[in-house]
mmCIF file of C-alpha atoms and ligand atoms in Angstrom:
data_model
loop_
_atom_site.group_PDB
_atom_site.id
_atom_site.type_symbol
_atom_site.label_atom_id
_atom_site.label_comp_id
_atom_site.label_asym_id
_atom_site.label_seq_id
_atom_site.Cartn_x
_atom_site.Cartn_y
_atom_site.Cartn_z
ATOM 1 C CA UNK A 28 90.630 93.221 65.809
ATOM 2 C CA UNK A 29 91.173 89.437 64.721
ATOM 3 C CA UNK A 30 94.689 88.500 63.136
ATOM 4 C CA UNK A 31 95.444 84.883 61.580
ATOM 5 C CA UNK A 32 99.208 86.026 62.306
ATOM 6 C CA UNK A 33 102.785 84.007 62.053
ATOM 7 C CA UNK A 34 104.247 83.189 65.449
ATOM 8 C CA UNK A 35 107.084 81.230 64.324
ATOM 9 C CA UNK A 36 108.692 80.972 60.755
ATOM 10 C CA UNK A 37 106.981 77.780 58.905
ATOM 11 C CA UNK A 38 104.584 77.089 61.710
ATOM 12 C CA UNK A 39 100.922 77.077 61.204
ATOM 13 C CA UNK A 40 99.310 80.353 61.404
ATOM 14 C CA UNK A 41 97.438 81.652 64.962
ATOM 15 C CA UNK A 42 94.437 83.837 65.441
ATOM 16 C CA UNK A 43 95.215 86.808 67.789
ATOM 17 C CA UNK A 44 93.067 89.146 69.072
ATOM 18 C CA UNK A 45 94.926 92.343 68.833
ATOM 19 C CA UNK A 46 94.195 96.106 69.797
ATOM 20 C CA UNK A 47 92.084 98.037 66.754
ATOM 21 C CA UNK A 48 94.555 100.892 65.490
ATOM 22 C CA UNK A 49 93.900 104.433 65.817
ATOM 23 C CA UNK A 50 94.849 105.783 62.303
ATOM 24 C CA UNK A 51 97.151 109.055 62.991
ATOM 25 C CA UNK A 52 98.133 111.819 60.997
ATOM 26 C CA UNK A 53 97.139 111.044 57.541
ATOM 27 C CA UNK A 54 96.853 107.311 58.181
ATOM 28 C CA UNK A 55 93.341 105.571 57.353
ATOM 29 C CA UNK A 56 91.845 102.622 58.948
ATOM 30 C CA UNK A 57 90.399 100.380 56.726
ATOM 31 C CA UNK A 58 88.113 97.152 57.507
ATOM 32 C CA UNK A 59 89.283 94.477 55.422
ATOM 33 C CA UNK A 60 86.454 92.403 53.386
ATOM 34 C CA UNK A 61 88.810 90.263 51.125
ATOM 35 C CA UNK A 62 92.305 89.394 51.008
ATOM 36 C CA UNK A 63 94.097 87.392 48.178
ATOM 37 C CA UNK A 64 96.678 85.155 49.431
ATOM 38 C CA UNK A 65 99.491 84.930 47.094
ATOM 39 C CA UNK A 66 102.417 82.658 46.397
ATOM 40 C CA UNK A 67 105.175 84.776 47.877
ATOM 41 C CA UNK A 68 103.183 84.646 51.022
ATOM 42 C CA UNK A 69 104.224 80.845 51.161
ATOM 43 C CA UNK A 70 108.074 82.336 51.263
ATOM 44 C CA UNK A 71 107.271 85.356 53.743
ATOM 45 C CA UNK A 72 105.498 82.248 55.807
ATOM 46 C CA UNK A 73 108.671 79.867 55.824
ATOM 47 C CA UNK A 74 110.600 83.404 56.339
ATOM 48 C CA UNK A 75 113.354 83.305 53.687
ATOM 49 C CA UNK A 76 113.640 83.054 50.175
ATOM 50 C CA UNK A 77 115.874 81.271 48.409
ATOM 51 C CA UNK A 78 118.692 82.244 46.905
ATOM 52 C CA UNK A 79 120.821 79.231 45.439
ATOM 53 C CA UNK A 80 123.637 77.751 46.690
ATOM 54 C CA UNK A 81 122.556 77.194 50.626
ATOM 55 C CA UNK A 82 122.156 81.280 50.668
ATOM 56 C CA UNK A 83 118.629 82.294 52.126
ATOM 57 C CA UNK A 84 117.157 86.064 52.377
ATOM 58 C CA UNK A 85 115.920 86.032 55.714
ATOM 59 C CA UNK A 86 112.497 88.082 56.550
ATOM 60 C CA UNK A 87 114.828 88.922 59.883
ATOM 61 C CA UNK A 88 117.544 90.104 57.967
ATOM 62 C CA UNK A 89 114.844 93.027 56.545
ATOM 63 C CA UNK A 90 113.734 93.405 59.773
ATOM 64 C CA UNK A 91 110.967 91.286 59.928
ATOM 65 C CA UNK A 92 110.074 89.324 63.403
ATOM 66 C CA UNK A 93 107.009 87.037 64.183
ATOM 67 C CA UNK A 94 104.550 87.807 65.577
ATOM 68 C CA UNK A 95 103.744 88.911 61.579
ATOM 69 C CA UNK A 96 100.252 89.190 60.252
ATOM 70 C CA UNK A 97 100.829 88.630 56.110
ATOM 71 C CA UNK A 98 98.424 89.356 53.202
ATOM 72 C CA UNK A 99 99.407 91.987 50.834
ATOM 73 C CA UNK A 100 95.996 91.711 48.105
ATOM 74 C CA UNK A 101 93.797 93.578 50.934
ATOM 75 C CA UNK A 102 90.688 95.245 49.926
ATOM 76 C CA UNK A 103 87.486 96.315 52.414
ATOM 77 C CA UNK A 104 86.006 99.362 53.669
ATOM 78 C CA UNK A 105 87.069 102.674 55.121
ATOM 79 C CA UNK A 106 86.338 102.672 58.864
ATOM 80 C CA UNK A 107 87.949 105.565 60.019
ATOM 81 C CA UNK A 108 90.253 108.864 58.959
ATOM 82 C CA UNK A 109 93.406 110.461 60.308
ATOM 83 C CA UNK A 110 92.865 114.170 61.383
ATOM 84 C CA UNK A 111 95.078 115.367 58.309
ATOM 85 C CA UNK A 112 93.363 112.055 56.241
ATOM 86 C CA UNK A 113 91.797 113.492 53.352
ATOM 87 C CA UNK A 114 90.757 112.208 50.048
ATOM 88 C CA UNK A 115 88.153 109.458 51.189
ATOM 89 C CA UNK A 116 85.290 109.025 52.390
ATOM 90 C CA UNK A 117 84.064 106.529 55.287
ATOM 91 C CA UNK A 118 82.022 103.824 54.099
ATOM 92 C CA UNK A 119 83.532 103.561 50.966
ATOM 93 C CA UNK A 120 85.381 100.479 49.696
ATOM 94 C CA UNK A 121 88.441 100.180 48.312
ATOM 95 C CA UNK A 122 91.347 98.204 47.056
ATOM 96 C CA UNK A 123 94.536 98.895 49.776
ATOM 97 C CA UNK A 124 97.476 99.245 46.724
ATOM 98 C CA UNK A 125 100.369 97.540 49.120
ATOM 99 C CA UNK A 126 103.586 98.466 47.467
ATOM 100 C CA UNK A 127 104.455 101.531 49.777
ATOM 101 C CA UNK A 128 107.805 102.955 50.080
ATOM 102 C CA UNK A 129 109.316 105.597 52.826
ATOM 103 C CA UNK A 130 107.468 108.296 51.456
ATOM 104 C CA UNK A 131 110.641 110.989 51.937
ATOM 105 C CA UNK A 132 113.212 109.431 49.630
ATOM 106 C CA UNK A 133 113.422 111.030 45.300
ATOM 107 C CA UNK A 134 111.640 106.896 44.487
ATOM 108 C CA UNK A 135 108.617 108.054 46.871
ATOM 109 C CA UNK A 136 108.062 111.442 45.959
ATOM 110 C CA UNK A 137 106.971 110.198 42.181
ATOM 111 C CA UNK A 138 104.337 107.417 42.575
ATOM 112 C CA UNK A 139 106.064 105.640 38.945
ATOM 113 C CA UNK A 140 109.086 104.602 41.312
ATOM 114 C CA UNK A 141 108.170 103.894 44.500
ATOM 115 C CA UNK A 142 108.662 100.212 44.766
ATOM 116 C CA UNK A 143 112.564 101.212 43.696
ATOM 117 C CA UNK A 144 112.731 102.396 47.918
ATOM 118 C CA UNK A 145 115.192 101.458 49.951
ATOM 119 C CA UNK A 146 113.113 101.517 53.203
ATOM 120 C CA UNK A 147 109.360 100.048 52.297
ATOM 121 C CA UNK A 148 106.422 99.782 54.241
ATOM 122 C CA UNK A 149 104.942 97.074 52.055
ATOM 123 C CA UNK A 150 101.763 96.241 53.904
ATOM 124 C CA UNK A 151 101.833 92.479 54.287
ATOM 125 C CA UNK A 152 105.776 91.649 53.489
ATOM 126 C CA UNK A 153 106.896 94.653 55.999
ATOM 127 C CA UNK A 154 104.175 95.944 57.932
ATOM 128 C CA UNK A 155 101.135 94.377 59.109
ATOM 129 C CA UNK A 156 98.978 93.260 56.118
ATOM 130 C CA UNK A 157 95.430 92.137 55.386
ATOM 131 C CA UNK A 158 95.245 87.905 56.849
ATOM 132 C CA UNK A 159 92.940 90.284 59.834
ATOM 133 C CA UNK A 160 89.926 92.567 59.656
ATOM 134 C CA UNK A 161 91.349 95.629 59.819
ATOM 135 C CA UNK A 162 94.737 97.196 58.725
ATOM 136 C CA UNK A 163 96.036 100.632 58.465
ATOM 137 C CA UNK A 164 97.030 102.549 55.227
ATOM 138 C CA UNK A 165 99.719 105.296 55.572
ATOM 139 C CA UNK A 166 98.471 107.416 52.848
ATOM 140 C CA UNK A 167 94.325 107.931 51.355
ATOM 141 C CA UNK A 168 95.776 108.091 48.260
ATOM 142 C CA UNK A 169 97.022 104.214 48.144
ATOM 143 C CA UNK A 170 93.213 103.563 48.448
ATOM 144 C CA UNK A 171 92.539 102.440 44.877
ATOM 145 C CA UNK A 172 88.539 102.355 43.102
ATOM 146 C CA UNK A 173 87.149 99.380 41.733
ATOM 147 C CA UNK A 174 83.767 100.293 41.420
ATOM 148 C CA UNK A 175 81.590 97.863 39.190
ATOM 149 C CA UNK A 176 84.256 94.436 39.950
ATOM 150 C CA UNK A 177 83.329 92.200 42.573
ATOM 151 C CA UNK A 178 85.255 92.322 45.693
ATOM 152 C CA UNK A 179 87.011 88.844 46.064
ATOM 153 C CA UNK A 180 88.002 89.354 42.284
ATOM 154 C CA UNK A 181 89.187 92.993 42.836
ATOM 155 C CA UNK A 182 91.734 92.112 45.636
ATOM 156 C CA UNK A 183 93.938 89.845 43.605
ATOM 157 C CA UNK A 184 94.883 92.755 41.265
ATOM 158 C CA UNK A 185 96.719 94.528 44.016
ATOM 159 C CA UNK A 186 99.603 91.874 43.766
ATOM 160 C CA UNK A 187 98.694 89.170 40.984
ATOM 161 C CA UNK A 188 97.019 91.185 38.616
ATOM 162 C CA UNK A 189 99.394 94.538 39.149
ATOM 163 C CA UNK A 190 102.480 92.229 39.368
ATOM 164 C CA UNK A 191 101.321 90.486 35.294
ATOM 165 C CA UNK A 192 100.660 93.882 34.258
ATOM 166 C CA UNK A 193 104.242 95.913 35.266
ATOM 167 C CA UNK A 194 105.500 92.515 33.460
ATOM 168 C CA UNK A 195 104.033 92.540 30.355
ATOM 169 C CA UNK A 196 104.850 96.324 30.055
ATOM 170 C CA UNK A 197 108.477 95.592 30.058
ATOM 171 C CA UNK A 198 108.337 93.322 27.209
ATOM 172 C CA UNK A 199 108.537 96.510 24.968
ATOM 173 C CA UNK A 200 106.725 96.981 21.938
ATOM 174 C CA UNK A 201 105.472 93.907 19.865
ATOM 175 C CA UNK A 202 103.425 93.483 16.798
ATOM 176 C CA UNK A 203 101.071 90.876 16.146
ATOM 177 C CA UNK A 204 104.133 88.887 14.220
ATOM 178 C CA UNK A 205 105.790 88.501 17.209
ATOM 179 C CA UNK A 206 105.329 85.839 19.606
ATOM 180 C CA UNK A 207 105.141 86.362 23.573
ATOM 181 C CA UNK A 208 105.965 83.456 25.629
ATOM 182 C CA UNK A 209 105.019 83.032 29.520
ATOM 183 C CA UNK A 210 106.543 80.425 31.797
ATOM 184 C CA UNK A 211 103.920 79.346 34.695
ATOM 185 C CA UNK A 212 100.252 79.733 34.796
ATOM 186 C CA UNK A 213 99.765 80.170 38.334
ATOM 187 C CA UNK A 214 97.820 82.730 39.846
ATOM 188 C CA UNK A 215 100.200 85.840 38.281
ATOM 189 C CA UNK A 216 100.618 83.561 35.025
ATOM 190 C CA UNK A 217 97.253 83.386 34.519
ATOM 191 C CA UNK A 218 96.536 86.686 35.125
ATOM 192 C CA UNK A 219 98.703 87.529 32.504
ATOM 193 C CA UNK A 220 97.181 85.504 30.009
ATOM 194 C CA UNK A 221 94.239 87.408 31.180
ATOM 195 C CA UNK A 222 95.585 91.021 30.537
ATOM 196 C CA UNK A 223 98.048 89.855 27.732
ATOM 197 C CA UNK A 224 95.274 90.867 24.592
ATOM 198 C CA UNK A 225 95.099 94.231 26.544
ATOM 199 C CA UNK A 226 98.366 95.154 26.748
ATOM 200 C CA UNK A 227 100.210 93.930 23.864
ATOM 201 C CA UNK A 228 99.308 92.602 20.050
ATOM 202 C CA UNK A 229 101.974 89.520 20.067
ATOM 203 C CA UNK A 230 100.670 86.150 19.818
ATOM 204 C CA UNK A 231 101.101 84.384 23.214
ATOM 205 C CA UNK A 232 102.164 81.366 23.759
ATOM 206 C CA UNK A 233 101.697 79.599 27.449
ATOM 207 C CA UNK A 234 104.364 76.966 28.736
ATOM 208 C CA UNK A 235 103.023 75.228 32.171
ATOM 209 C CA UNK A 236 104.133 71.369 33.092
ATOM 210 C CA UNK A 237 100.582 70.725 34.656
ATOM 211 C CA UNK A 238 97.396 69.928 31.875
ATOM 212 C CA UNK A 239 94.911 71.391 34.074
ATOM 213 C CA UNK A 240 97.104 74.459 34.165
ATOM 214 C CA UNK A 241 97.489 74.517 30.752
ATOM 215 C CA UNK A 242 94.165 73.610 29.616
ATOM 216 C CA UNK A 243 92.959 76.778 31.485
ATOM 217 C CA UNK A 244 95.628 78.848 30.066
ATOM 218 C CA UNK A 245 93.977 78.082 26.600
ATOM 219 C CA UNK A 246 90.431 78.346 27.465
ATOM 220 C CA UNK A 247 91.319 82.146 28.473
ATOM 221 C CA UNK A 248 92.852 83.404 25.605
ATOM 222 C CA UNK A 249 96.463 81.635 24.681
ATOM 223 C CA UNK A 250 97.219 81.223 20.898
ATOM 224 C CA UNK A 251 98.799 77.863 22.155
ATOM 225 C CA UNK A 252 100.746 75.680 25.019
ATOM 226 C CA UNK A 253 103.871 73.950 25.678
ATOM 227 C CA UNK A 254 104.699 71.267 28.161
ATOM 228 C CA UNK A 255 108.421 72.918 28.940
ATOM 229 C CA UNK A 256 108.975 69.907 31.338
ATOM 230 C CA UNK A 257 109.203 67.512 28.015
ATOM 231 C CA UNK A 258 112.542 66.743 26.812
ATOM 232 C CA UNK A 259 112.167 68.699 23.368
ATOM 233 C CA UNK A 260 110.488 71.317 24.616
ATOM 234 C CA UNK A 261 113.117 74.036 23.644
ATOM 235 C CA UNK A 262 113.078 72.565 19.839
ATOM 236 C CA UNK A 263 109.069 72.950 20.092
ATOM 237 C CA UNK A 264 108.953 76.205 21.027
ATOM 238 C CA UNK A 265 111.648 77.443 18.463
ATOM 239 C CA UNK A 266 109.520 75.726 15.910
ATOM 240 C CA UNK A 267 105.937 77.246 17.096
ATOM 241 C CA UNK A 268 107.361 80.725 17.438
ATOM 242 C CA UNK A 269 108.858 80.724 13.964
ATOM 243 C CA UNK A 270 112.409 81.135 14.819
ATOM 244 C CA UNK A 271 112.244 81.839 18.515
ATOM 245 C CA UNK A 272 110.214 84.425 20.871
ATOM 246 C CA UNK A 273 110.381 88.047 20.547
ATOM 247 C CA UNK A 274 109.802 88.158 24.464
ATOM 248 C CA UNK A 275 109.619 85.806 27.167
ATOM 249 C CA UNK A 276 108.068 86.766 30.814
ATOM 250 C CA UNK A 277 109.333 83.587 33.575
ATOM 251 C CA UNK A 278 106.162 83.855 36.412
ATOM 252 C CA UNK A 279 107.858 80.417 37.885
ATOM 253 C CA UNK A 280 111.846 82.034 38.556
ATOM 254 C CA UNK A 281 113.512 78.153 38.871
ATOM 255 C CA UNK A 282 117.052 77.907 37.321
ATOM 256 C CA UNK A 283 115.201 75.176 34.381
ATOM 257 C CA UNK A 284 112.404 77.952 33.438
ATOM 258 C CA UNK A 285 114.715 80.910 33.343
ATOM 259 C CA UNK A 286 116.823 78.962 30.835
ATOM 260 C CA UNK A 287 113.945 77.272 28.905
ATOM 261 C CA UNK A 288 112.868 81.090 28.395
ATOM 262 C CA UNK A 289 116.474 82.076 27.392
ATOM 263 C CA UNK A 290 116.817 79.287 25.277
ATOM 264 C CA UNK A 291 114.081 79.935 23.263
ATOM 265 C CA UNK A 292 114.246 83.779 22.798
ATOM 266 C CA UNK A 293 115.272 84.755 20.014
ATOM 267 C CA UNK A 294 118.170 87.190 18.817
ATOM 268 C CA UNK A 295 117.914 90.700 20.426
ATOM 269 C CA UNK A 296 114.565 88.920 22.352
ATOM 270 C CA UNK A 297 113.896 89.903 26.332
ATOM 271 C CA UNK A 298 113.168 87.776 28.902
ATOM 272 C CA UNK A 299 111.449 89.503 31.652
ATOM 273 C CA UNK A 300 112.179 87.675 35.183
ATOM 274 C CA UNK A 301 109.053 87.770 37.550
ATOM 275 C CA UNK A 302 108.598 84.675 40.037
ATOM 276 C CA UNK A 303 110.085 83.949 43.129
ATOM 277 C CA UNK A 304 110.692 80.435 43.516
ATOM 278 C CA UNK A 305 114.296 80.529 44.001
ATOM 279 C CA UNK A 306 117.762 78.972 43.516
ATOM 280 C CA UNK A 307 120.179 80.320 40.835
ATOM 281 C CA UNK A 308 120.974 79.973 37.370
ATOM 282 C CA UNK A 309 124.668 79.614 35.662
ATOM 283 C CA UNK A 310 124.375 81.866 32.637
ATOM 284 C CA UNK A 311 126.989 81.795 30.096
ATOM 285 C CA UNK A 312 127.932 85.318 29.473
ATOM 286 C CA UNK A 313 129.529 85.440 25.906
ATOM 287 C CA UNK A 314 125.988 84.211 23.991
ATOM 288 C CA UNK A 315 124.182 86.782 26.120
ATOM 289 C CA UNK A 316 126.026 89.604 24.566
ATOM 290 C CA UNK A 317 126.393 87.743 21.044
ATOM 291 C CA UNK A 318 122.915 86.991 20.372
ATOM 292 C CA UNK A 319 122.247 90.505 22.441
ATOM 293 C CA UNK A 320 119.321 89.150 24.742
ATOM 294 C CA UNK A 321 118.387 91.096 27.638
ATOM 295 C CA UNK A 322 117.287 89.517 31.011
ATOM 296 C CA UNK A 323 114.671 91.893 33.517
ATOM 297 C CA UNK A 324 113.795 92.149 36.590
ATOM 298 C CA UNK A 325 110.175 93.177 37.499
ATOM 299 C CA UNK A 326 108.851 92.965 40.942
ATOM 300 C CA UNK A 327 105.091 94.252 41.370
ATOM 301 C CA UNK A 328 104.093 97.619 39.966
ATOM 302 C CA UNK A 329 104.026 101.107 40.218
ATOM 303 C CA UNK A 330 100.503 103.209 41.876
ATOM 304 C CA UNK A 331 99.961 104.427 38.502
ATOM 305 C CA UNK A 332 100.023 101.206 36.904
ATOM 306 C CA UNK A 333 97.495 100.230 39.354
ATOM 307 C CA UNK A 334 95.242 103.119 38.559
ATOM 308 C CA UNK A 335 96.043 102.176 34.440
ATOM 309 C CA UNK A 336 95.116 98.604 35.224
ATOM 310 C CA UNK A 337 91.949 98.893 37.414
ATOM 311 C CA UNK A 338 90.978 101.247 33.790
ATOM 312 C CA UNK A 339 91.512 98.385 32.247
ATOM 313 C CA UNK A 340 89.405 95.739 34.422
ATOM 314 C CA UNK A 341 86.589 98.829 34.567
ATOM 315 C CA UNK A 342 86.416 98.807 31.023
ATOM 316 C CA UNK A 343 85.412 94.689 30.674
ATOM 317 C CA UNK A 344 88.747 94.640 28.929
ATOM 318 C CA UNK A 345 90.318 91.880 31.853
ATOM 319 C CA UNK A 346 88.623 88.536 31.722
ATOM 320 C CA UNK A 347 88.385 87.506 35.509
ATOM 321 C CA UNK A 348 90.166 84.994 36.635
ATOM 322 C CA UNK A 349 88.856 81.779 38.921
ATOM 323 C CA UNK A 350 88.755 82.821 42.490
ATOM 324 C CA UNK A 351 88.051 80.696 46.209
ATOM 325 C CA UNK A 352 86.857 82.412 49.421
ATOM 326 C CA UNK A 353 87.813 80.905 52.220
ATOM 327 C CA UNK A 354 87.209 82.116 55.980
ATOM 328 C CA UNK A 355 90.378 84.158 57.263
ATOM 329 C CA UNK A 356 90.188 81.130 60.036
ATOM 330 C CA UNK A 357 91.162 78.833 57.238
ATOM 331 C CA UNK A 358 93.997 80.766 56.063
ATOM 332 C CA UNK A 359 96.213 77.760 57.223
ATOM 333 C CA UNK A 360 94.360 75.525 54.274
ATOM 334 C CA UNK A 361 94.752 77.802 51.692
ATOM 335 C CA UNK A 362 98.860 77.811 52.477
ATOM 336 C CA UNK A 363 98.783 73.994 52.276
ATOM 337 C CA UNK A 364 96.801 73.986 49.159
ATOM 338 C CA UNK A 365 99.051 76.497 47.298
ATOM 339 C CA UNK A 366 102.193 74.756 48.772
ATOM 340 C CA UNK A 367 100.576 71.653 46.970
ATOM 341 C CA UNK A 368 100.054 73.253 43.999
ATOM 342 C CA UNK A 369 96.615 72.843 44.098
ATOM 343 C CA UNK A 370 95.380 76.559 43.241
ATOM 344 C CA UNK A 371 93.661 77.048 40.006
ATOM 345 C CA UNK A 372 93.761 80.779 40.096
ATOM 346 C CA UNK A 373 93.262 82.861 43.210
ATOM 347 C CA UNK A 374 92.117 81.580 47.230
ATOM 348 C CA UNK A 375 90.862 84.927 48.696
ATOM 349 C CA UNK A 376 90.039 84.812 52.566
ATOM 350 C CA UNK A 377 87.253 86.588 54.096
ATOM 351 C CA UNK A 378 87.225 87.914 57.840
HETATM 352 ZN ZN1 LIG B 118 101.991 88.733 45.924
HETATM 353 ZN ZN1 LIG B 119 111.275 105.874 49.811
#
């Protein structure tokens, strides 16, 4: 099997020819056909993330060591079963759900928790993912239908589209006189502007510093937009939401849009804390319990929110959102483009 793998931290990606696994047990073998590649990839790549303050979470720290083939938005077809495999057929394609956890621990044994385990097996962050033709799948049942939605669209909801989901379900429930405001319209921002009419009545309201970004946001489905890197941006927002958001969802996670998205919440408001970009924010604790705002953290999704929002996408009710092939040989562009900003919605490489 081909592999564009990492061979050092923050070099440029190499193409290995590595041994094809033998799926054991009840492992399947699955020949990849698409593979999103996704903005935490870019940290995974560099091999930290970053915490604030000169602190770094090291990909060695969890374990991690180049050589490290990446890509957790795999999708393709099953090549071959485990002897105790059983719940899928060969031939068939499907979307490889990535968040996988030990499997033994009280998280694993109900599907609504597993991305709570201590010891994953996230295929693409842990274990080898899907920037290669073939990968293998511990479980059949992580093998997820998306019958009737076209392959290179299909793969992004393993991470982007599953990660904007989980989100918006933790902004509790809103009415249609409440006002929703997402920070970044990125690839999972986007997506969520995407899924937002789906999942909740509130009126949403996009803030992104680039036009293009914005402009898109609006074309798919935002009530309005806000430039949050203006100077009265905070005063805007207060004044377009009517007194301040109900709920806030931060797909950026940069000290200045975690406490634009404070700012403007309103009293008793959530802000639900999704992207990765790093650094840290000084929060002053005494407003935070007087105006009773609560802060989230939501990383991916849950297997049966993956089965709830594939439903979803099956039933038309998920405008798609603007993908890119690529070659997997050009994976190496499509890290440069998204480091650049570039990426209007989803760059999906193809073995
Ligand atoms: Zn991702
Ligand atoms: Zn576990």
């Amino acid at each position: 099997m081909r592999a564009m793998q990492v061979v050092d931290w923050g070099k440029p990606l190499e193409l290995r020819e590595l041994p094809t696994p033998e799926p054991q047990g009840k492992e399947v073998l699955v020949r990849i056909t698409a593979c999103g590649v996704c903005h935490s990839d870019l940290h995974i790549w560099s091999g930290y993330f970053d915490l604030g303050g000169g602190e770094k979470l090291r990909m060695a720290d969890r374990g991690v060591h180049p050589p490290f083939t990446m890509g957790h938005e795999p999708l393709g077809t099953v090549a071959a079963l485990g002897p105790e495999a059983e719940g899928v057929e060969v031939g068939r394609s499907y979307i490889v759900f990535p968040w996988i956890g030990c499997g033994k621990c009280a998280a694993c044994r109900q599907n609504a928790t597993e991305q709570l385990c201590n010891q994953p097996r996230v295929i693409g962050t842990r274990v080898p993912g899907g920037y290669a033709d073939h990968v293998i799948v511990p479980d059949a049942k992580y093998l997820v239908d998306y019958e009737g939605v076209p392959e290179d669209l299909a793969c992004t909801y393993a991470c982007s589209g599953l990660t904007a989901y989980s989100a918006l379900k933790k902004i509790g429930q809103l009415t249609a006189e409440d006002t929703l405001v997402t920070i970044g319209a990125g690839g999972v921002g986007l997506s969520a502007v995407h899924l937002a009419a789906a999942v909740t009545p509130a009126k949403l309201i996009v803030a992104e510093i680039d036009g293009t970004k914005r402009a898109a946001a609006r074309q798919v489905g935002a009530h309005d937009t806000i430039d949050n890197g203006e100077p009265d941006a905070v005063a805007k927002a207060i004044e377009l939401t009517g007194g301040g958001a109900a709920a806030t969802i931060d797909f950026v996670g940069r000290p200045e849009t975690a406490k634009f998205g404070l700012d403007i919440l309103r009293r008793g408001g959530r802000q639900v804390q999704v992207g990765l970009y790093g650094d840290r924010l000084p929060l002053s604790l005494a407003p935070l319990a007087m105006t009773m705002k609560s802060l989230i953290g939501s990383y991916v999704g849950n297997l049966d929110e993956m089965h709830e929002l594939m439903a979803l996408v099956q039933a038309g009710k998920v405008p798609p959102i603007p993908i890119e092939t690529r070659p997997l040989e050009a994976a190496n562009s499509a890290i440069e483009d998204l480091l650049a900003g570039k990426v209007l919605g989803r760059l999906v490489l193809k073995p």
